[in-house]
mmCIF file of C-alpha atoms in Angstrom:
data_model
loop_
_atom_site.group_PDB
_atom_site.id
_atom_site.type_symbol
_atom_site.label_atom_id
_atom_site.label_comp_id
_atom_site.label_asym_id
_atom_site.label_seq_id
_atom_site.Cartn_x
_atom_site.Cartn_y
_atom_site.Cartn_z
ATOM 1 C CA MET A 16 -11.880 -8.686 -64.705
ATOM 2 C CA LEU A 17 -12.455 -12.208 -63.761
ATOM 3 C CA ILE A 18 -11.972 -15.640 -65.171
ATOM 4 C CA TYR A 19 -14.392 -18.438 -64.785
ATOM 5 C CA LEU A 20 -14.496 -22.017 -65.829
ATOM 6 C CA GLN A 21 -17.144 -24.352 -66.994
ATOM 7 C CA MET A 22 -17.009 -27.824 -65.595
ATOM 8 C CA ILE A 23 -20.245 -29.566 -66.184
ATOM 9 C CA ASP A 24 -19.128 -33.122 -66.608
ATOM 10 C CA GLN A 25 -20.381 -34.057 -63.151
ATOM 11 C CA PRO A 26 -23.762 -35.748 -63.746
ATOM 12 C CA GLU A 27 -25.360 -34.031 -60.763
ATOM 13 C CA ASP A 28 -24.201 -30.603 -61.993
ATOM 14 C CA LYS A 29 -25.446 -31.342 -65.485
ATOM 15 C CA SER A 30 -28.813 -32.403 -64.145
ATOM 16 C CA LYS A 31 -29.008 -29.374 -61.876
ATOM 17 C CA PHE A 32 -28.089 -27.030 -64.691
ATOM 18 C CA GLU A 33 -30.697 -28.519 -67.010
ATOM 19 C CA LYS A 34 -33.387 -28.162 -64.350
ATOM 20 C CA LEU A 35 -32.317 -24.614 -63.653
ATOM 21 C CA TYR A 36 -32.352 -23.853 -67.372
ATOM 22 C CA LYS A 37 -35.878 -25.174 -67.791
ATOM 23 C CA ARG A 38 -37.146 -23.481 -64.651
ATOM 24 C CA TYR A 39 -35.706 -20.007 -65.132
ATOM 25 C CA ARG A 40 -35.114 -19.439 -68.847
ATOM 26 C CA ASP A 41 -38.495 -17.767 -69.453
ATOM 27 C CA MET A 42 -38.227 -15.511 -66.421
ATOM 28 C CA MET A 43 -34.659 -14.616 -67.424
ATOM 29 C CA TYR A 44 -35.785 -13.818 -70.928
ATOM 30 C CA ARG A 45 -38.512 -11.492 -69.638
ATOM 31 C CA VAL A 46 -36.048 -9.665 -67.395
ATOM 32 C CA ALA A 47 -33.574 -9.269 -70.258
ATOM 33 C CA PHE A 48 -36.311 -8.239 -72.690
ATOM 34 C CA ASP A 49 -37.635 -5.611 -70.278
ATOM 35 C CA ILE A 50 -34.185 -4.042 -70.259
ATOM 36 C CA LEU A 51 -33.222 -4.502 -73.893
ATOM 37 C CA GLY A 52 -36.537 -4.483 -75.729
ATOM 38 C CA ASN A 53 -35.237 -6.750 -78.468
ATOM 39 C CA PRO A 54 -35.730 -10.541 -78.630
ATOM 40 C CA GLN A 55 -32.344 -11.333 -80.153
ATOM 41 C CA ASP A 56 -30.435 -9.175 -77.669
ATOM 42 C CA ALA A 57 -32.474 -10.604 -74.808
ATOM 43 C CA GLU A 58 -31.616 -14.160 -75.862
ATOM 44 C CA ASP A 59 -27.937 -13.244 -76.117
ATOM 45 C CA ALA A 60 -28.047 -11.822 -72.609
ATOM 46 C CA VAL A 61 -29.774 -14.949 -71.308
ATOM 47 C CA HIS A 62 -27.165 -17.145 -72.972
ATOM 48 C CA GLN A 63 -24.333 -15.142 -71.418
ATOM 49 C CA ALA A 64 -26.113 -15.338 -68.074
ATOM 50 C CA PHE A 65 -26.289 -19.125 -68.293
ATOM 51 C CA ILE A 66 -22.568 -19.282 -69.044
ATOM 52 C CA LYS A 67 -22.036 -17.218 -65.914
ATOM 53 C CA ILE A 68 -24.335 -19.405 -63.849
ATOM 54 C CA LEU A 69 -22.371 -22.468 -64.913
ATOM 55 C CA GLU A 70 -19.398 -21.094 -63.107
ATOM 56 C CA ASN A 71 -21.199 -21.283 -59.824
ATOM 57 C CA ILE A 72 -23.490 -24.196 -60.462
ATOM 58 C CA HIS A 73 -21.833 -26.183 -57.691
ATOM 59 C CA LYS A 74 -22.721 -23.436 -55.228
ATOM 60 C CA ILE A 75 -26.424 -23.560 -56.025
ATOM 61 C CA SER A 76 -28.044 -26.095 -53.750
ATOM 62 C CA ASP A 77 -31.740 -25.314 -53.840
ATOM 63 C CA LEU A 78 -33.087 -24.451 -57.282
ATOM 64 C CA LYS A 79 -36.348 -23.074 -55.965
ATOM 65 C CA CYS A 80 -35.246 -20.891 -53.069
ATOM 66 C CA PRO A 81 -35.604 -17.094 -53.310
ATOM 67 C CA LYS A 82 -31.862 -16.654 -52.923
ATOM 68 C CA THR A 83 -31.200 -18.684 -56.063
ATOM 69 C CA ARG A 84 -33.888 -16.797 -57.930
ATOM 70 C CA SER A 85 -32.481 -13.476 -56.794
ATOM 71 C CA TYR A 86 -28.959 -14.495 -57.764
ATOM 72 C CA ILE A 87 -30.147 -15.479 -61.233
ATOM 73 C CA VAL A 88 -31.969 -12.178 -61.647
ATOM 74 C CA THR A 89 -28.814 -10.302 -60.706
ATOM 75 C CA ILE A 90 -26.789 -12.236 -63.268
ATOM 76 C CA VAL A 91 -29.238 -11.780 -66.102
ATOM 77 C CA GLU A 92 -29.707 -8.090 -65.316
ATOM 78 C CA ARG A 93 -25.926 -7.670 -65.356
ATOM 79 C CA LYS A 94 -25.652 -9.453 -68.697
ATOM 80 C CA ALA A 95 -28.511 -7.453 -70.168
ATOM 81 C CA ILE A 96 -26.773 -4.253 -69.142
ATOM 82 C CA ASP A 97 -23.574 -5.539 -70.761
ATOM 83 C CA GLN A 98 -25.519 -6.277 -73.909
ATOM 84 C CA TYR A 99 -27.076 -2.822 -73.865
ATOM 85 C CA ARG A 100 -23.673 -1.170 -73.571
ATOM 86 C CA LYS A 101 -22.335 -3.319 -76.367
ATOM 87 C CA LYS A 102 -25.208 -2.382 -78.648
ATOM 88 C CA LYS A 103 -25.033 1.284 -77.801
ATOM 89 C CA ARG A 104 -21.335 1.207 -78.615
ATOM 90 C CA HIS A 105 -20.431 3.148 -75.539
ATOM 91 C CA PRO A 106 -17.933 0.767 -73.994
ATOM 92 C CA LEU A 107 -16.095 3.594 -72.316
ATOM 93 C CA VAL A 108 -19.116 5.022 -70.580
ATOM 94 C CA PRO A 109 -18.104 4.942 -66.935
ATOM 95 C CA TYR A 110 -19.497 1.788 -65.389
ATOM 96 C CA ASP A 111 -21.103 3.502 -62.440
ATOM 97 C CA ASP A 112 -22.928 6.040 -64.622
ATOM 98 C CA GLU A 113 -24.981 3.272 -66.142
ATOM 99 C CA THR A 114 -28.661 3.722 -65.410
ATOM 100 C CA VAL A 115 -30.145 1.018 -67.586
ATOM 101 C CA GLY A 116 -31.431 -1.991 -65.672
ATOM 102 C CA LEU A 117 -34.394 -3.188 -63.695
ATOM 103 C CA ARG A 118 -36.633 -0.515 -62.254
ATOM 104 C CA VAL A 119 -37.216 -1.204 -58.584
ATOM 105 C CA GLU A 120 -40.215 0.448 -57.025
ATOM 106 C CA TYR A 121 -40.076 -0.063 -53.303
ATOM 107 C CA ALA A 122 -43.178 1.082 -51.473
ATOM 108 C CA GLY A 123 -42.519 -0.317 -48.006
ATOM 109 C CA PRO A 124 -41.862 1.503 -44.762
ATOM 110 C CA ASN A 125 -38.070 0.987 -44.645
ATOM 111 C CA ARG A 126 -36.715 4.324 -45.874
ATOM 112 C CA LEU A 127 -33.195 2.985 -46.205
ATOM 113 C CA ALA A 128 -34.530 0.284 -48.528
ATOM 114 C CA GLY A 129 -36.299 3.029 -50.460
ATOM 115 C CA CYS A 130 -33.003 4.834 -50.987
ATOM 116 C CA MET A 131 -31.247 1.600 -51.921
ATOM 117 C CA ALA A 132 -33.908 0.849 -54.532
ATOM 118 C CA GLN A 133 -33.263 4.217 -56.166
ATOM 119 C CA LEU A 134 -29.571 3.544 -56.726
ATOM 120 C CA PRO A 135 -28.172 2.926 -60.226
ATOM 121 C CA PRO A 136 -28.328 -0.821 -60.922
ATOM 122 C CA VAL A 137 -24.629 -1.533 -60.487
ATOM 123 C CA TYR A 138 -24.638 0.041 -57.017
ATOM 124 C CA ARG A 139 -27.884 -1.638 -56.047
ATOM 125 C CA GLN A 140 -26.551 -4.997 -57.269
ATOM 126 C CA VAL A 141 -23.303 -4.809 -55.356
ATOM 127 C CA LEU A 142 -25.117 -3.859 -52.143
ATOM 128 C CA LEU A 143 -27.615 -6.694 -52.549
ATOM 129 C CA LEU A 144 -24.865 -9.203 -53.238
ATOM 130 C CA LYS A 145 -23.033 -8.134 -50.118
ATOM 131 C CA TYR A 146 -25.855 -7.494 -47.694
ATOM 132 C CA SER A 147 -28.661 -9.728 -48.904
ATOM 133 C CA HIS A 148 -26.611 -12.619 -50.267
ATOM 134 C CA GLY A 149 -23.746 -12.254 -47.794
ATOM 135 C CA MET A 150 -21.132 -12.594 -50.521
ATOM 136 C CA THR A 151 -17.461 -11.873 -50.001
ATOM 137 C CA LEU A 152 -15.723 -9.296 -52.158
ATOM 138 C CA GLN A 153 -14.212 -12.092 -54.205
ATOM 139 C CA GLU A 154 -17.617 -13.666 -54.814
ATOM 140 C CA ILE A 155 -19.078 -10.286 -55.758
ATOM 141 C CA ALA A 156 -16.206 -9.730 -58.149
ATOM 142 C CA GLN A 157 -16.836 -13.111 -59.725
ATOM 143 C CA THR A 158 -20.535 -12.399 -60.113
ATOM 144 C CA LEU A 159 -19.992 -8.973 -61.652
ATOM 145 C CA ASP A 160 -17.064 -10.063 -63.839
ATOM 146 C CA THR A 161 -14.502 -7.850 -62.245
ATOM 147 C CA THR A 162 -11.544 -7.984 -59.890
ATOM 148 C CA PRO A 163 -11.967 -7.941 -56.129
ATOM 149 C CA ASP A 164 -10.206 -4.595 -56.240
ATOM 150 C CA ASN A 165 -12.784 -3.129 -58.614
ATOM 151 C CA ALA A 166 -15.633 -4.741 -56.712
ATOM 152 C CA GLY A 167 -14.347 -3.091 -53.555
ATOM 153 C CA LYS A 168 -14.274 0.280 -55.297
ATOM 154 C CA ILE A 169 -17.818 -0.156 -56.620
ATOM 155 C CA LEU A 170 -19.020 -1.155 -53.160
ATOM 156 C CA GLN A 171 -17.384 1.895 -51.645
ATOM 157 C CA ARG A 172 -18.945 4.182 -54.246
ATOM 158 C CA ALA A 173 -22.308 2.479 -53.737
ATOM 159 C CA LYS A 174 -22.219 3.264 -50.039
ATOM 160 C CA VAL A 175 -21.233 6.873 -50.681
ATOM 161 C CA LYS A 176 -24.088 7.246 -53.160
ATOM 162 C CA LEU A 177 -26.522 5.556 -50.777
ATOM 163 C CA PHE A 178 -25.514 7.805 -47.912
ATOM 164 C CA ASP A 179 -25.890 10.851 -50.185
ATOM 165 C CA LEU A 180 -29.431 9.739 -50.959
ATOM 166 C CA CYS A 181 -30.091 9.169 -47.260
ATOM 167 C CA ARG A 182 -28.946 12.708 -46.515
ATOM 168 C CA GLU A 183 -31.266 14.054 -49.196
ATOM 169 C CA GLU A 184 -34.086 12.103 -47.599
ATOM 170 C CA GLU A 185 -32.968 13.397 -44.181
ATOM 171 C CA LEU A 186 -32.434 9.869 -42.966
ATOM 172 C CA ILE A 187 -29.042 10.744 -41.548
ATOM 173 C CA MET B 9 -25.812 6.319 -38.178
ATOM 174 C CA ILE B 10 -26.492 3.481 -40.599
ATOM 175 C CA THR B 11 -25.297 0.137 -39.305
ATOM 176 C CA GLU B 12 -24.386 -3.005 -41.206
ATOM 177 C CA ASP B 13 -27.511 -4.661 -39.782
ATOM 178 C CA MET B 14 -29.657 -1.867 -41.188
ATOM 179 C CA LEU B 15 -28.014 -2.327 -44.583
ATOM 180 C CA ARG B 16 -28.702 -6.065 -44.444
ATOM 181 C CA GLU B 17 -32.341 -5.525 -43.592
ATOM 182 C CA ALA B 18 -32.775 -2.909 -46.321
ATOM 183 C CA ALA B 19 -31.033 -5.110 -48.889
ATOM 184 C CA ARG B 20 -33.297 -8.042 -48.054
ATOM 185 C CA GLU B 21 -36.354 -5.852 -48.514
ATOM 186 C CA VAL B 22 -35.149 -4.549 -51.862
ATOM 187 C CA ASP B 23 -34.337 -8.098 -52.926
ATOM 188 C CA CYS B 24 -37.874 -9.204 -52.029
ATOM 189 C CA THR B 25 -39.345 -6.268 -53.944
ATOM 190 C CA ILE B 26 -37.419 -7.264 -57.050
ATOM 191 C CA LEU B 27 -38.496 -10.892 -56.761
ATOM 192 C CA GLU B 28 -42.144 -9.939 -56.279
ATOM 193 C CA SER B 29 -42.036 -7.736 -59.366
ATOM 194 C CA LEU B 30 -40.686 -10.477 -61.622
ATOM 195 C CA PRO B 31 -42.788 -11.872 -64.432
ATOM 196 C CA ASP B 32 -44.618 -15.083 -63.849
ATOM 197 C CA ASP B 33 -42.627 -18.249 -64.604
ATOM 198 C CA ALA B 34 -45.543 -19.370 -66.712
ATOM 199 C CA CYS B 35 -44.841 -16.646 -69.306
ATOM 200 C CA GLU B 36 -43.388 -18.915 -71.945
ATOM 201 C CA HIS B 37 -41.145 -17.624 -74.647
ATOM 202 C CA THR B 38 -40.317 -19.576 -77.771
ATOM 203 C CA PHE B 39 -36.572 -19.362 -77.990
ATOM 204 C CA SER B 40 -34.878 -19.180 -81.355
ATOM 205 C CA ARG B 41 -33.127 -22.192 -82.812
ATOM 206 C CA SER B 42 -29.845 -20.373 -82.542
ATOM 207 C CA PHE B 43 -30.338 -19.886 -78.810
ATOM 208 C CA GLN B 44 -31.379 -23.485 -78.289
ATOM 209 C CA ARG B 45 -28.337 -24.684 -80.220
ATOM 210 C CA LYS B 46 -26.028 -22.549 -78.093
ATOM 211 C CA MET B 47 -27.623 -23.818 -74.908
ATOM 212 C CA LYS B 48 -27.316 -27.386 -76.081
ATOM 213 C CA MET B 49 -23.611 -26.762 -76.579
ATOM 214 C CA LEU B 50 -23.418 -25.504 -73.015
ATOM 215 C CA ILE B 51 -25.282 -28.400 -71.483
ATOM 216 C CA HIS B 52 -23.702 -31.042 -73.663
ATOM 217 C CA PRO B 53 -20.330 -29.653 -74.748
ATOM 218 C CA PRO B 54 -18.724 -31.488 -77.651
ATOM 219 C CA ILE B 55 -16.066 -34.026 -76.856
ATOM 220 C CA TYR B 56 -13.338 -34.324 -79.389
ATOM 221 C CA PRO B 57 -12.259 -37.947 -79.839
ATOM 222 C CA ALA B 58 -8.625 -38.690 -80.539
ATOM 223 C CA LYS B 59 -9.293 -39.407 -84.192
ATOM 224 C CA GLU B 60 -11.041 -36.105 -84.718
ATOM 225 C CA ARG B 61 -8.327 -34.257 -82.866
ATOM 226 C CA PHE B 62 -5.746 -35.838 -85.133
ATOM 227 C CA LEU B 63 -7.703 -34.897 -88.251
ATOM 228 C CA ARG B 64 -8.111 -31.343 -87.037
ATOM 229 C CA TRP B 65 -4.440 -31.176 -86.235
ATOM 230 C CA ALA B 66 -3.516 -32.619 -89.631
ATOM 231 C CA ALA B 67 -5.757 -30.123 -91.404
ATOM 232 C CA CYS B 68 -4.234 -27.239 -89.501
ATOM 233 C CA PHE B 69 -0.768 -28.543 -90.214
ATOM 234 C CA ALA B 70 -1.449 -28.780 -93.928
ATOM 235 C CA VAL B 71 -2.751 -25.207 -94.048
ATOM 236 C CA VAL B 72 0.200 -23.891 -92.100
ATOM 237 C CA CYS B 73 2.620 -25.725 -94.393
ATOM 238 C CA ALA B 74 0.901 -24.320 -97.447
ATOM 239 C CA VAL B 75 0.970 -20.791 -96.113
ATOM 240 C CA LEU B 76 4.537 -20.899 -94.975
ATOM 241 C CA GLY B 77 5.713 -22.600 -98.101
ATOM 242 C CA GLY B 78 7.408 -25.373 -96.287
ATOM 243 C CA ILE B 79 9.149 -23.288 -93.707
ATOM 244 C CA LEU B 80 10.040 -25.619 -90.907
ATOM 245 C CA LEU B 81 7.959 -25.026 -87.867
ATOM 246 C CA ASN B 82 9.828 -24.502 -84.675
ATOM 247 C CA ASP B 83 8.342 -25.387 -81.325
ATOM 248 C CA SER B 84 7.561 -21.852 -80.280
ATOM 249 C CA ALA B 85 4.170 -20.981 -78.903
ATOM 250 C CA HIS B 86 3.348 -19.203 -82.173
ATOM 251 C CA ALA B 87 3.649 -22.398 -84.166
ATOM 252 C CA SER B 88 1.970 -24.840 -81.859
ATOM 253 C CA ILE B 89 -1.549 -26.120 -82.524
ATOM 254 C CA SER B 90 -3.237 -24.570 -79.555
ATOM 255 C CA GLU B 91 -5.442 -26.588 -77.227
ATOM 256 C CA TRP B 92 -7.143 -23.315 -76.324
ATOM 257 C CA GLU B 93 -9.198 -21.162 -78.594
ATOM 258 C CA CYS B 94 -9.832 -17.577 -77.608
ATOM 259 C CA VAL B 95 -13.068 -16.078 -78.908
ATOM 260 C CA GLN B 96 -13.546 -12.373 -78.377
ATOM 261 C CA VAL B 97 -17.202 -11.816 -77.485
ATOM 262 C CA ASP B 98 -16.900 -8.025 -77.435
ATOM 263 C CA ASP B 99 -14.291 -5.506 -76.357
ATOM 264 C CA ARG B 100 -14.654 -6.569 -72.728
ATOM 265 C CA HIS B 101 -15.267 -10.307 -72.778
ATOM 266 C CA PHE B 102 -12.990 -13.066 -74.028
ATOM 267 C CA ASN B 103 -13.930 -16.741 -73.926
ATOM 268 C CA TYR B 104 -11.188 -19.350 -73.831
ATOM 269 C CA TYR B 105 -12.396 -22.765 -74.961
ATOM 270 C CA TYR B 106 -10.281 -25.769 -74.078
ATOM 271 C CA LYS B 107 -10.346 -28.305 -76.884
ATOM 272 C CA GLY B 108 -8.212 -31.036 -75.362
ATOM 273 C CA ASP B 109 -9.778 -34.227 -74.129
ATOM 274 C CA THR B 110 -7.165 -35.991 -72.047
ATOM 275 C CA PRO B 111 -6.229 -35.205 -68.471
ATOM 276 C CA PRO B 112 -2.622 -34.148 -67.956
ATOM 277 C CA LYS B 113 -0.246 -36.944 -66.977
ATOM 278 C CA GLU B 114 0.579 -35.213 -63.772
ATOM 279 C CA ILE B 115 -1.224 -32.611 -61.684
ATOM 280 C CA LYS B 116 1.178 -29.920 -60.582
ATOM 281 C CA HIS B 117 0.723 -26.874 -58.439
ATOM 282 C CA TYR B 118 2.217 -23.469 -59.025
ATOM 283 C CA THR B 119 3.094 -20.315 -57.202
ATOM 284 C CA LEU B 120 4.678 -16.949 -57.868
ATOM 285 C CA SER B 121 8.284 -17.029 -56.704
ATOM 286 C CA GLN B 122 8.207 -13.264 -56.321
ATOM 287 C CA VAL B 123 5.541 -10.704 -55.489
ATOM 288 C CA PRO B 124 5.961 -6.946 -55.955
ATOM 289 C CA GLU B 125 6.932 -5.044 -52.864
ATOM 290 C CA GLY B 126 4.053 -3.953 -50.671
ATOM 291 C CA TYR B 127 1.734 -6.879 -51.414
ATOM 292 C CA THR B 128 0.693 -9.400 -48.823
ATOM 293 C CA LEU B 129 -1.191 -12.650 -49.278
ATOM 294 C CA ASP B 130 -4.913 -12.089 -48.846
ATOM 295 C CA VAL B 131 -7.078 -14.837 -50.315
ATOM 296 C CA VAL B 132 -6.397 -18.332 -51.599
ATOM 297 C CA ASP B 133 -9.176 -20.059 -53.466
ATOM 298 C CA ASP B 134 -8.392 -23.679 -54.260
ATOM 299 C CA TRP B 135 -10.811 -25.884 -56.145
ATOM 300 C CA ASP B 136 -10.323 -29.146 -57.992
ATOM 301 C CA ASN B 137 -6.593 -28.601 -58.614
ATOM 302 C CA ASN B 138 -7.207 -25.062 -59.820
ATOM 303 C CA LYS B 139 -6.111 -22.152 -57.755
ATOM 304 C CA THR B 140 -6.568 -18.402 -57.380
ATOM 305 C CA VAL B 141 -4.251 -16.474 -55.094
ATOM 306 C CA CYS B 142 -4.918 -12.821 -54.333
ATOM 307 C CA TYR B 143 -2.426 -10.408 -52.847
ATOM 308 C CA ILE B 144 -3.354 -6.981 -51.556
ATOM 309 C CA ASP B 145 -1.273 -3.846 -51.030
ATOM 310 C CA ASP B 146 -1.707 -1.145 -48.427
ATOM 311 C CA GLN B 147 -3.881 0.875 -50.825
ATOM 312 C CA GLY B 148 -6.303 -1.995 -51.165
ATOM 313 C CA GLN B 149 -5.209 -2.899 -54.692
ATOM 314 C CA TRP B 150 -5.340 -6.556 -55.610
ATOM 315 C CA LEU B 151 -2.940 -8.693 -57.562
ATOM 316 C CA GLN B 152 -4.436 -11.988 -58.678
ATOM 317 C CA PHE B 153 -2.630 -15.110 -59.846
ATOM 318 C CA SER B 154 -4.668 -18.068 -61.088
ATOM 319 C CA TYR B 155 -4.175 -21.274 -62.970
ATOM 320 C CA ILE B 156 -6.818 -23.591 -64.302
ATOM 321 C CA TYR B 157 -6.576 -27.057 -65.786
ATOM 322 C CA GLY B 158 -8.538 -27.172 -69.001
ATOM 323 C CA TYR B 159 -9.260 -30.878 -69.194
ATOM 324 C CA ARG B 160 -12.870 -32.066 -69.023
ATOM 325 C CA SER B 161 -13.892 -29.499 -71.658
ATOM 326 C CA GLY B 162 -13.399 -26.191 -69.964
ATOM 327 C CA LEU B 163 -14.645 -22.768 -70.810
ATOM 328 C CA HIS B 164 -12.661 -19.977 -69.358
ATOM 329 C CA VAL B 165 -13.821 -16.371 -69.556
ATOM 330 C CA ILE B 166 -12.091 -13.091 -69.003
ATOM 331 C CA GLY B 167 -14.482 -10.234 -68.474
ATOM 332 C CA TYR B 168 -13.821 -6.555 -67.945
ATOM 333 C CA LEU B 169 -16.174 -3.762 -66.981
ATOM 334 C CA GLU B 170 -14.649 -1.426 -69.538
ATOM 335 C CA ALA B 171 -13.100 -1.906 -72.949
ATOM 336 C CA VAL B 172 -9.574 -3.275 -72.964
ATOM 337 C CA GLU B 173 -6.880 -3.705 -75.543
ATOM 338 C CA LYS B 174 -5.833 -7.316 -76.043
ATOM 339 C CA LYS B 175 -2.703 -8.240 -77.890
ATOM 340 C CA SER B 176 -0.243 -11.080 -78.138
ATOM 341 C CA ILE B 177 3.409 -10.600 -77.394
ATOM 342 C CA SER B 178 6.317 -12.994 -77.382
ATOM 343 C CA VAL B 179 8.955 -12.805 -74.700
ATOM 344 C CA ASP B 180 11.881 -15.231 -74.765
ATOM 345 C CA ASP B 181 10.014 -17.444 -77.211
ATOM 346 C CA LYS B 182 7.003 -17.619 -74.922
ATOM 347 C CA LEU B 183 3.668 -16.263 -76.089
ATOM 348 C CA PHE B 184 1.663 -14.085 -73.737
ATOM 349 C CA GLU B 185 -1.728 -12.550 -74.288
ATOM 350 C CA VAL B 186 -1.865 -9.224 -72.548
ATOM 351 C CA TYR B 187 -4.889 -7.200 -71.514
ATOM 352 C CA ILE B 188 -4.346 -3.491 -71.142
ATOM 353 C CA SER B 189 -6.899 -1.314 -69.385
ATOM 354 C CA LEU B 190 -7.668 1.624 -71.668
ATOM 355 C CA THR B 191 -8.894 3.846 -68.865
ATOM 356 C CA GLY B 192 -6.507 2.814 -66.130
ATOM 357 C CA ASN B 193 -9.527 2.090 -63.953
ATOM 358 C CA GLU B 194 -9.107 -1.643 -64.158
ATOM 359 C CA SER B 195 -6.424 -4.249 -63.857
ATOM 360 C CA ASN B 196 -3.958 -5.094 -66.570
ATOM 361 C CA GLY B 197 -3.530 -8.771 -67.260
ATOM 362 C CA VAL B 198 -1.299 -11.442 -68.698
ATOM 363 C CA VAL B 199 -2.520 -14.857 -69.845
ATOM 364 C CA TRP B 200 -0.402 -17.760 -70.998
ATOM 365 C CA TYR B 201 -0.469 -21.538 -71.242
ATOM 366 C CA SER B 202 1.648 -24.309 -69.819
ATOM 367 C CA GLN B 203 4.084 -25.929 -72.220
ATOM 368 C CA ASP B 204 1.684 -28.781 -72.987
ATOM 369 C CA GLU B 205 -1.191 -26.274 -72.991
ATOM 370 C CA SER B 206 -3.173 -28.246 -70.455
ATOM 371 C CA ILE B 207 -3.222 -25.285 -68.086
ATOM 372 C CA ILE B 208 -4.112 -21.648 -68.560
ATOM 373 C CA PHE B 209 -2.349 -19.190 -66.265
ATOM 374 C CA GLU B 210 -3.224 -15.590 -65.611
ATOM 375 C CA ILE B 211 -2.068 -12.669 -63.564
ATOM 376 C CA PHE B 212 -4.150 -9.529 -63.230
ATOM 377 C CA GLY B 213 -3.284 -6.451 -61.257
ATOM 378 C CA PRO B 214 -2.621 -2.741 -61.309
ATOM 379 C CA GLU B 215 1.023 -3.227 -62.302
ATOM 380 C CA ASP B 216 2.251 -2.509 -65.827
ATOM 381 C CA ILE B 217 2.535 -5.277 -68.397
ATOM 382 C CA ASP B 218 6.327 -5.620 -68.073
ATOM 383 C CA THR B 219 5.964 -6.224 -64.351
ATOM 384 C CA LEU B 220 3.162 -8.715 -64.884
ATOM 385 C CA ILE B 221 5.245 -10.612 -67.443
ATOM 386 C CA ALA B 222 8.188 -10.653 -65.049
ATOM 387 C CA LEU B 223 5.834 -12.141 -62.475
ATOM 388 C CA ALA B 224 4.586 -14.664 -65.033
ATOM 389 C CA LYS B 225 8.151 -15.745 -65.675
ATOM 390 C CA SER B 226 8.663 -16.164 -61.949
ATOM 391 C CA VAL B 227 5.994 -18.876 -61.667
ATOM 392 C CA ILE B 228 7.414 -22.113 -60.267
ATOM 393 C CA THR B 229 5.975 -25.445 -59.257
ATOM 394 C CA ALA B 230 4.995 -25.749 -55.642
ATOM 395 C CA GLU B 231 3.643 -28.078 -53.027
ATOM 396 C CA LYS B 232 -0.133 -28.053 -52.921
#
């Protein structure tokens, strides 16, 4: 659970949000469409993602940097997964069992990254938010629409799952 | 042994892989009118002038009078014309739209005057007169108290990971909207408004609803 607030009356925030909207809407749509396969659902997911982005618009300083792009991808993937669950009418499917999401095919030499890429999206997302974006538990919770308590539990489960994969790959 | 540094490096690599696999920005999609209208509402939210607010209020009042057959309205939360409108997006997301247009006469700050045993203060997030205070117990469970001023056209969203039951209950003539986790995996919650409805308050935590309401009733004004 989390609450967020839109405050876009600051001219600089409004301008930034409009630029961000124009710059990323097509990419966001493609990401959502890849997951959902339906134009209407994809647009709904993109709309929900933009509502979410509004919450943190003041934290986005550079519209073009990879970190911003990555953050936006995470949000829209999350919202597309939400939309998928809503459409499939399985709201009580355990959150961490969800497998729908972006397919990440890592082909580099870092075997730990290879294991991380194989994780279910919610686990991969929470690890990226913490370790790539350097977010606090509270910020992760806000991004994933949950409480810090739940975010902490997801993070813990993500690490357990990652370490299980590492054992299977004989990394540890 | 996998260190935090190794996790950071791996996460950065996965992040890069995702970014490199994204579709080209140049892939243009023609968005539907409905989508464009919704986005326009987000970028340029409607501002309700005083006259329109009065007309809306008058219309609501007339309908209420007709329905109740002239029963005198008391000043309970049930009867008030709410400044907030809650729209349920699905069984996990609830949007609260603030429809007021005037700042409150006075900015006040609030705190819980009591916290359940075992919780200690963990995080305080203070922004633009709004505040979130998180307490944590020895099992790592969080209790969150927040309040947000709705002026300047606010949108306020409650989102859960799993379906929740939402219902309204009245306690001592005060209306609370409660969120009950159906699986027990997530926090329960209580949401309510200030008397003039300029502020939305919420408490979420693992405690039962009665405890959360008792906490809600313990909220007092505080120094910033």
